[in-house]
Coordinates of C-alpha atoms in Angstrom, one line a residue:
M1 CA 223.6 -9.1 -103.3
P2 CA 226.5 -7.5 -100.5
D3 CA 228.7 -10.7 -99.4
G4 CA 227.2 -11.5 -95.6
A5 CA 224.2 -12.6 -94.1
F6 CA 221.4 -10.4 -93.4
N7 CA 218.9 -12.4 -92.2
L8 CA 216.5 -9.3 -91.6
G9 CA 213.4 -11.7 -93.8
A10 CA 211.0 -10.1 -96.3
Y11 CA 209.0 -6.5 -95.5
R12 CA 206.7 -6.8 -92.8
A13 CA 204.5 -4.0 -92.2
F14 CA 201.5 -3.3 -89.5
T15 CA 199.1 -0.5 -88.7
A16 CA 196.2 1.1 -86.9
R17 CA 193.7 -2.4 -88.1
D18 CA 197.7 -4.9 -86.5
I19 CA 198.2 -3.0 -82.7
D20 CA 197.1 -6.0 -81.4
A21 CA 198.4 -9.2 -83.4
I22 CA 202.6 -6.4 -82.7
P23 CA 203.6 -9.6 -80.4
Q24 CA 206.0 -5.9 -78.9
L25 CA 202.9 -4.4 -77.6
S26 CA 201.6 -7.9 -75.8
A27 CA 202.2 -6.6 -73.0
L28 CA 200.6 -3.4 -73.0
S29 CA 196.5 -3.6 -71.4
A30 CA 194.1 -3.9 -72.7
D31 CA 192.7 0.1 -72.5
A32 CA 196.4 0.7 -73.6
R33 CA 196.3 -0.5 -76.8
L34 CA 192.8 0.8 -77.4
R35 CA 193.8 4.3 -76.8
L36 CA 196.8 3.4 -79.7
R37 CA 193.8 2.1 -81.5
A38 CA 192.2 5.6 -81.2
V39 CA 195.0 8.0 -81.6
A40 CA 196.3 5.7 -84.5
Q41 CA 193.0 7.6 -85.9
V42 CA 194.4 11.4 -86.1
L43 CA 198.3 10.5 -87.1
P44 CA 199.1 8.7 -88.9
F45 CA 200.4 4.6 -87.7
R46 CA 202.8 1.9 -90.0
V47 CA 206.1 0.0 -87.4
N48 CA 207.5 -2.8 -89.9
A49 CA 209.4 -5.5 -87.8
Y50 CA 213.2 -4.6 -88.4
V51 CA 212.2 -1.5 -86.3
L52 CA 211.0 -3.4 -83.6
E53 CA 213.1 -6.4 -83.5
H54 CA 216.3 -4.4 -84.1
L55 CA 215.4 -0.9 -83.1
I56 CA 213.8 -0.1 -80.7
D57 CA 214.8 -0.9 -77.1
W58 CA 211.4 -3.4 -75.6
S59 CA 212.8 -2.7 -72.3
R60 CA 212.2 0.9 -71.6
A61 CA 209.3 1.5 -73.4
P62 CA 207.9 3.7 -73.4
D63 CA 210.9 5.7 -72.8
D64 CA 212.8 4.4 -75.4
P65 CA 213.3 7.2 -77.6
I66 CA 212.2 4.6 -80.7
Y67 CA 209.1 3.8 -79.1
Q68 CA 208.4 7.7 -79.6
L69 CA 209.7 8.3 -82.7
T70 CA 207.7 5.0 -84.2
I71 CA 204.9 4.2 -82.1
P72 CA 202.3 7.1 -81.5
Q73 CA 201.3 8.0 -77.5
P74 CA 197.6 9.1 -75.9
E75 CA 199.7 12.8 -74.9
M76 CA 199.9 13.4 -78.3
L77 CA 197.0 14.2 -78.0
D78 CA 194.4 16.7 -75.8
E79 CA 192.9 13.8 -73.6
A80 CA 189.3 15.4 -74.4
D81 CA 189.5 13.9 -78.4
V82 CA 191.5 11.2 -76.7
A83 CA 188.5 10.0 -75.0
A84 CA 185.9 11.1 -78.0
L85 CA 188.2 8.7 -79.5
V86 CA 188.0 5.6 -77.7
D87 CA 184.5 5.9 -77.6
L88 CA 183.6 6.0 -81.1
V89 CA 186.1 3.6 -81.9
R90 CA 184.4 0.5 -79.4
S91 CA 181.1 1.8 -80.7
G92 CA 181.6 1.1 -84.1
S93 CA 180.7 3.7 -85.6
E94 CA 183.5 4.5 -88.2
A95 CA 181.9 7.9 -89.9
E96 CA 181.3 9.8 -86.2
L97 CA 185.5 8.4 -86.4
Q98 CA 186.5 8.8 -89.7
A99 CA 185.1 12.5 -88.6
R100 CA 186.1 13.5 -85.7
A101 CA 189.7 12.1 -86.9
R102 CA 188.9 14.7 -89.7
A103 CA 188.5 17.5 -87.4
I104 CA 191.2 17.6 -84.5
Q105 CA 193.5 16.6 -88.4
M106 CA 192.3 20.3 -89.2
A107 CA 193.1 21.9 -86.7
M108 CA 196.6 20.3 -86.9
N109 CA 197.6 23.0 -89.7
P110 CA 198.3 20.0 -91.9
H111 CA 200.3 21.5 -94.0
P112 CA 203.2 24.5 -92.7
A113 CA 205.1 26.7 -94.3
G114 CA 203.0 27.0 -97.3
Q115 CA 203.4 24.0 -98.9
I116 CA 200.0 24.4 -100.7
D117 CA 200.1 28.4 -100.9
L118 CA 203.5 29.3 -101.7
N119 CA 204.9 26.2 -102.5
V120 CA 202.9 24.3 -105.4
P121 CA 203.4 25.8 -109.0
I122 CA 200.6 27.2 -111.1
E123 CA 200.9 27.1 -114.2
D124 CA 198.4 28.1 -117.4
G125 CA 195.8 28.6 -114.4
V126 CA 196.6 25.0 -113.8
E127 CA 198.4 24.4 -109.8
R128 CA 201.2 21.7 -110.3
R129 CA 200.9 19.1 -107.4
G130 CA 202.8 16.3 -107.6
L131 CA 205.4 19.9 -107.2
Q132 CA 206.8 22.0 -105.1
H133 CA 209.8 25.5 -105.8
K134 CA 210.4 27.1 -102.7
Y135 CA 213.5 28.1 -104.0
R136 CA 214.8 28.8 -106.8
Q137 CA 217.3 26.4 -107.2
T138 CA 215.8 23.2 -106.4
V139 CA 211.9 21.4 -106.9
L140 CA 210.9 19.0 -104.6
F141 CA 208.7 16.2 -106.5
F142 CA 206.4 13.8 -105.4
P143 CA 206.1 10.5 -106.8
A144 CA 202.4 8.9 -106.5
Q145 CA 203.8 5.6 -106.2
G146 CA 206.1 7.5 -103.4
Q147 CA 204.0 8.9 -101.2
T148 CA 204.7 6.3 -98.0
C149 CA 206.9 5.0 -96.0
H150 CA 208.1 1.6 -94.4
A151 CA 207.1 3.2 -90.9
Y152 CA 205.9 6.1 -89.8
C153 CA 207.2 9.4 -88.0
T154 CA 206.0 11.0 -85.2
Y155 CA 207.3 14.3 -86.1
C156 CA 206.7 14.0 -89.6
F157 CA 205.4 17.2 -91.0
R158 CA 204.8 15.1 -93.9
W159 CA 201.6 13.4 -91.9
A160 CA 199.4 14.7 -93.7
Q161 CA 200.7 12.1 -96.5
F162 CA 199.8 10.0 -95.3
V163 CA 196.0 10.2 -93.4
G164 CA 194.1 9.5 -96.6
L165 CA 193.2 14.3 -96.5
E166 CA 193.8 13.7 -101.1
D167 CA 192.8 17.3 -101.2
L168 CA 195.4 18.3 -99.1
K169 CA 198.2 15.6 -100.6
F170 CA 201.2 15.9 -102.8
A171 CA 201.0 13.2 -106.0
A172 CA 202.1 13.3 -110.0
R173 CA 201.1 10.0 -111.4
E174 CA 203.5 11.3 -114.4
A175 CA 207.8 12.4 -115.1
Q176 CA 206.4 14.4 -118.2
T177 CA 204.5 17.0 -116.0
L178 CA 208.7 17.5 -114.1
V179 CA 210.5 17.3 -117.4
D180 CA 208.6 20.5 -118.8
Y181 CA 208.9 22.3 -115.5
L182 CA 212.6 21.7 -115.5
T183 CA 212.5 22.6 -119.5
R184 CA 211.0 25.5 -119.0
H185 CA 212.7 26.2 -115.6
R186 CA 216.5 26.8 -116.4
E187 CA 217.1 28.1 -113.0
V188 CA 216.6 24.9 -111.7
T189 CA 219.5 22.8 -111.0
D190 CA 218.5 20.7 -107.8
V191 CA 215.4 17.9 -108.2
L192 CA 214.2 15.9 -104.9
F193 CA 212.7 13.1 -105.5
T194 CA 209.8 12.7 -101.7
G195 CA 206.9 12.0 -100.0
G196 CA 206.0 9.8 -98.1
D197 CA 209.3 8.1 -98.8
P198 CA 210.2 7.2 -103.5
L199 CA 212.6 4.9 -101.9
V200 CA 209.7 2.4 -101.1
M201 CA 209.2 2.1 -105.0
R202 CA 211.0 -0.5 -106.6
T203 CA 213.5 0.5 -108.7
S204 CA 211.5 -0.8 -112.5
V205 CA 208.5 1.7 -111.0
L206 CA 211.3 4.7 -109.6
R207 CA 213.2 4.3 -112.9
R208 CA 210.1 5.5 -114.5
Y209 CA 210.5 8.7 -113.3
V210 CA 213.9 9.4 -113.3
E211 CA 214.8 7.8 -116.4
P212 CA 212.6 10.9 -118.2
L213 CA 215.4 13.2 -117.2
L214 CA 218.2 11.7 -118.4
R215 CA 217.4 11.1 -121.6
A216 CA 215.7 15.3 -121.4
D217 CA 218.2 18.4 -122.7
L218 CA 218.7 19.5 -119.2
P219 CA 221.8 21.1 -118.6
N220 CA 220.9 23.1 -116.1
L221 CA 219.9 19.3 -113.9
A222 CA 223.0 18.7 -112.2
H223 CA 221.5 17.3 -109.4
I224 CA 220.0 14.8 -107.9
R225 CA 218.2 14.3 -104.6
F226 CA 216.8 11.5 -103.2
G227 CA 215.2 12.0 -100.1
T228 CA 214.8 9.0 -97.6
K229 CA 214.2 7.0 -94.3
A230 CA 214.8 3.6 -95.6
L231 CA 217.7 3.6 -94.8
A232 CA 217.6 4.4 -91.4
Y233 CA 213.8 2.1 -91.4
W234 CA 214.4 -1.0 -94.0
P235 CA 218.2 -1.1 -94.5
A236 CA 217.1 -4.7 -96.7
R237 CA 216.2 -1.8 -99.4
F238 CA 219.6 -1.5 -100.2
L239 CA 220.6 -5.1 -99.3
T240 CA 218.6 -8.4 -100.0
D241 CA 215.4 -6.9 -100.9
P242 CA 215.1 -8.5 -104.4
D243 CA 215.7 -5.3 -106.3
A244 CA 217.8 -2.9 -103.9
D245 CA 221.6 -4.5 -106.5
D246 CA 219.2 -2.7 -109.5
L247 CA 218.2 0.5 -107.8
L248 CA 222.1 0.2 -106.4
R249 CA 222.5 0.1 -110.7
L250 CA 219.9 3.6 -110.8
F251 CA 221.8 4.6 -108.6
A252 CA 225.2 4.6 -110.8
E253 CA 223.7 5.1 -114.2
I254 CA 222.6 9.5 -112.7
Q255 CA 226.5 9.5 -111.8
A256 CA 227.5 8.3 -115.1
A257 CA 225.1 10.7 -117.0
G258 CA 226.7 13.1 -115.1
K259 CA 224.0 14.2 -112.9
H260 CA 225.4 14.7 -109.4
V261 CA 223.6 11.7 -106.7
A262 CA 223.0 13.1 -102.8
V263 CA 221.0 10.6 -101.0
M264 CA 219.1 12.2 -98.2
A265 CA 218.7 10.3 -95.2
H266 CA 216.8 10.9 -92.2
Y267 CA 218.7 9.0 -89.1
S268 CA 217.4 10.8 -85.8
H269 CA 218.4 8.8 -83.7
P270 CA 222.8 7.2 -83.1
R271 CA 220.4 3.2 -82.2
E272 CA 218.9 3.6 -85.7
L273 CA 223.5 2.9 -87.8
A274 CA 224.5 1.1 -84.8
T275 CA 222.9 -2.0 -86.4
P276 CA 225.1 -3.9 -89.3
A277 CA 222.9 -4.1 -91.3
A278 CA 222.6 -0.3 -91.6
A279 CA 225.9 0.5 -91.5
A280 CA 226.1 -1.7 -94.9
A281 CA 223.7 -0.3 -96.4
L282 CA 225.1 2.6 -96.1
Q283 CA 228.3 1.9 -97.3
R284 CA 226.6 -0.2 -100.5
V285 CA 225.2 2.9 -101.6
R286 CA 228.3 5.3 -101.0
E287 CA 230.2 2.3 -103.5
T288 CA 227.9 3.9 -106.1
G289 CA 229.2 6.6 -105.4
A290 CA 226.4 9.1 -104.4
V291 CA 226.4 11.3 -101.3
V292 CA 224.7 10.4 -98.1
R293 CA 223.4 14.1 -96.3
C294 CA 222.0 13.6 -92.9
Q295 CA 219.1 15.4 -91.4
A296 CA 216.5 15.4 -88.9
P297 CA 214.6 17.3 -86.4
L298 CA 215.3 18.2 -82.5
I299 CA 212.7 16.1 -80.5
R300 CA 211.6 16.0 -77.7
R301 CA 211.7 12.7 -76.1
V302 CA 213.9 11.6 -78.5
N303 CA 217.4 13.2 -79.4
D304 CA 217.2 17.4 -76.8
D305 CA 220.1 15.5 -75.8
A306 CA 223.1 17.3 -76.5
S307 CA 225.6 14.4 -75.8
V308 CA 223.1 11.9 -78.5
W309 CA 223.5 14.6 -81.6
A310 CA 227.4 14.1 -81.1
D311 CA 227.6 10.9 -81.1
L312 CA 224.8 10.6 -83.8
W313 CA 227.3 13.2 -86.3
R314 CA 230.8 11.1 -85.6
A315 CA 228.4 7.1 -86.3
Q316 CA 227.8 9.2 -90.0
V317 CA 231.1 10.8 -90.5
R318 CA 232.9 7.6 -89.3
L319 CA 230.3 5.4 -91.9
G320 CA 230.8 7.6 -95.2
A321 CA 227.8 10.5 -94.1
V322 CA 228.1 14.0 -94.4
P323 CA 226.1 15.8 -91.3
Y324 CA 223.6 18.0 -93.0
Y325 CA 220.9 19.7 -90.7
M326 CA 219.7 19.6 -87.6
F327 CA 216.5 21.3 -88.2
I328 CA 213.9 23.0 -86.1
E329 CA 210.7 20.6 -85.8
R330 CA 207.9 22.1 -87.9
D331 CA 205.0 23.7 -86.4
T332 CA 202.2 21.3 -87.3
G333 CA 200.8 17.5 -85.7
P334 CA 201.2 16.9 -81.9
K335 CA 203.8 19.7 -82.1
E336 CA 203.2 21.0 -78.3
Y337 CA 204.4 16.9 -77.3
F338 CA 207.4 17.2 -79.7
K339 CA 209.1 20.6 -79.6
V340 CA 211.8 22.2 -77.8
P341 CA 212.4 25.9 -76.9
L342 CA 214.5 27.5 -79.2
A343 CA 217.3 28.8 -76.5
R344 CA 217.1 24.8 -75.2
A345 CA 217.9 23.9 -78.9
L346 CA 221.0 26.1 -79.3
Q347 CA 222.3 25.4 -76.2
I348 CA 221.5 21.2 -77.8
Y349 CA 223.7 22.1 -80.7
Q350 CA 226.4 23.8 -79.2
G351 CA 226.8 21.8 -77.0
A352 CA 227.3 18.8 -79.2
Y353 CA 229.1 20.8 -81.8
R354 CA 231.7 21.7 -78.9
Q355 CA 232.3 17.7 -79.1
L356 CA 234.0 17.6 -82.5
S357 CA 236.3 17.1 -84.4
G358 CA 236.5 19.4 -87.4
L359 CA 235.3 16.4 -89.8
C360 CA 231.6 16.4 -88.1
R361 CA 231.4 20.0 -88.1
S362 CA 229.5 20.7 -92.2
V363 CA 226.5 20.6 -90.2
R364 CA 223.8 23.4 -89.8
G365 CA 221.3 24.4 -87.0
P366 CA 219.4 24.6 -86.2
S367 CA 217.0 25.5 -88.4
M368 CA 214.2 26.4 -88.7
S369 CA 212.2 25.5 -92.6
A370 CA 209.9 28.4 -92.5
T371 CA 207.8 30.2 -94.8
P372 CA 210.2 32.8 -95.4
G373 CA 212.7 30.1 -96.2
K374 CA 215.5 28.5 -94.0
V375 CA 216.2 30.4 -90.9
L376 CA 219.3 30.2 -88.7
L377 CA 219.0 30.7 -85.3
D378 CA 223.0 31.7 -85.2
G379 CA 223.6 32.4 -81.1
V380 CA 222.2 34.4 -79.0
T381 CA 224.3 38.3 -78.4
E382 CA 223.3 41.3 -76.0
I383 CA 223.4 45.0 -77.0
D384 CA 223.0 47.4 -73.6
D385 CA 222.0 44.8 -70.7
K386 CA 219.3 43.5 -73.2
Q387 CA 219.7 40.0 -74.7
Y388 CA 219.2 39.0 -78.7
F389 CA 218.5 36.1 -81.0
V390 CA 220.8 36.4 -83.5
L391 CA 219.6 34.9 -87.0
R392 CA 220.2 34.7 -90.7
M393 CA 218.4 32.9 -93.5
L394 CA 220.3 30.1 -95.3
Q395 CA 217.8 30.0 -97.6
G396 CA 214.9 32.3 -99.3
R397 CA 211.4 32.5 -101.4
N398 CA 214.0 35.8 -102.7
P399 CA 217.7 34.6 -103.1
E400 CA 218.4 39.0 -102.5
W401 CA 217.1 37.4 -98.4
V402 CA 220.2 34.5 -98.7
G403 CA 222.9 34.9 -96.4
R404 CA 221.1 38.2 -94.2
I405 CA 221.5 38.3 -90.1
F406 CA 218.8 40.0 -88.8
L407 CA 217.8 39.6 -84.6
A408 CA 215.2 38.9 -83.2
E409 CA 214.6 39.7 -78.9
Y410 CA 215.0 36.3 -76.8
D411 CA 212.5 34.4 -75.3
P412 CA 213.2 31.5 -73.9
D413 CA 209.7 30.1 -74.6
A414 CA 209.2 30.9 -78.0
A415 CA 209.6 27.3 -79.8
W416 CA 209.3 29.5 -83.9
V417 CA 209.9 32.1 -85.6
S418 CA 205.9 33.7 -85.5
E419 CA 206.4 33.1 -81.6
L420 CA 209.3 36.1 -82.4
R421 CA 209.5 39.7 -82.0
P422 CA 212.0 41.5 -84.1
A423 CA 214.5 43.6 -82.0
F424 CA 214.9 47.1 -80.9
G425 CA 210.2 47.4 -81.2
A426 CA 210.6 47.0 -85.0
P427 CA 207.4 46.2 -86.6
E428 CA 207.9 42.9 -88.8
F429 CA 211.4 41.5 -89.9
F430 CA 213.0 42.2 -93.0
Y431 CA 210.5 40.0 -95.2
E432 CA 207.2 40.3 -94.3
N433 CA 206.2 43.1 -96.9
E434 CA 207.5 41.2 -99.7
L435 CA 206.0 37.5 -98.2
A436 CA 202.9 39.5 -97.7
E437 CA 202.7 41.0 -101.0
L438 CA 203.9 38.0 -102.9
S439 CA 200.5 35.9 -100.4
R440 CA 198.8 38.2 -101.9
R441 CA 199.8 38.3 -105.3
R442 CA 199.3 34.0 -105.1
A443 CA 196.2 34.0 -103.8
K444 CA 195.4 36.1 -107.0
V445 CA 195.9 33.4 -109.5
R446 CA 195.4 30.9 -108.1
L447 CA 191.5 33.1 -108.2
G448 CA 192.7 33.8 -111.9
L449 CA 192.5 37.1 -111.6
L450 CA 196.7 38.1 -112.6
P451 CA 198.2 35.5 -114.6
D452 CA 201.0 32.7 -113.4
A453 CA 204.2 35.9 -114.7
S454 CA 203.0 37.5 -111.6
A455 CA 203.3 34.1 -108.4
A456 CA 206.8 34.6 -110.4

């Protein structure tokens, strides 16, 4: 346990069932709380006492950015759907309520960018639903006990993990699946533990997934990453939780075994770094030798301001972390509520970047994690008096795509790569033919019409 007192108390979560028990929400009318409960039937709601007491500025609610980040708003859904859900909550018709909520959820693109159809490996005719392998060097691993979070972000593109859609959930219950996969795929150098949030697990459980990787003969495995929001939403995980010291020992043990540890921290707003506990938690992680890399999407009503991002990146560097990515919010969930047009996103990114010293300029963005890969919006250019977006493939399903620069017609309203048109009247972007062929082959593999190797 670190020196100094961090009286955060025991972890306590509040979900949709507890809305009337959250003291800070008592200022809302009964009708407003009812509407919140109705929306929470569709969008996952989970918050904890630390977020409520230390991060949200209640004097600014509902406009406070952390309030918007953690408390679902009725405007995130169609008003007719909200009214229908409210009526069903009032009537107590549980089956009808769940059916209506499911119908709304399934219309919200629960798994964008080919996460199921293209990312899940198929081996021996079996889908490995606890893994995703989109990019050659990196495998995502979803430990079953880590498929929740200390608190949920309202924008989360993995919201479908948290709402009981078991057929669409990614989860693995044992580490041997991952070890076997890495043994067969020597091209993989990086494993990302993700979810949900793998650091919601007790360290003893996390060890059961990590230690087999360290014992196995995997000379190809160089980097182990942990995607987490815990540093922002529950810093006690690294400070005063009963197994906090053991978690940090595990990070050090991974390093001692010759593997690099990267904690992929999700900070959406500088306030998440402003508490003494948040700063101390980050310091403790860094003392293990782990590198903390920071990423978040650009979210309207939360951080759609250049000065907010500049403050965020400066705070990260001051505390020893590395600004890594600014993402464009994915085309899923309540995307219309949160989306920022690409043209505006580029202005915000460039406006923030200009305020930074060189040490903060490790960040990349704005980037779209789209079906073909990570597509960077690199700028706007003018050719023959016409404007074009300059795009660059930072990462791709086909490694040959990486680094390719391509142009799209400038569209002030477009918010995702699928809404863009290729420049100069071209019928499609350079990757589209190959991506379509990959999709066709994967579909045949899933039907058993091609051997597994054909999907590679």
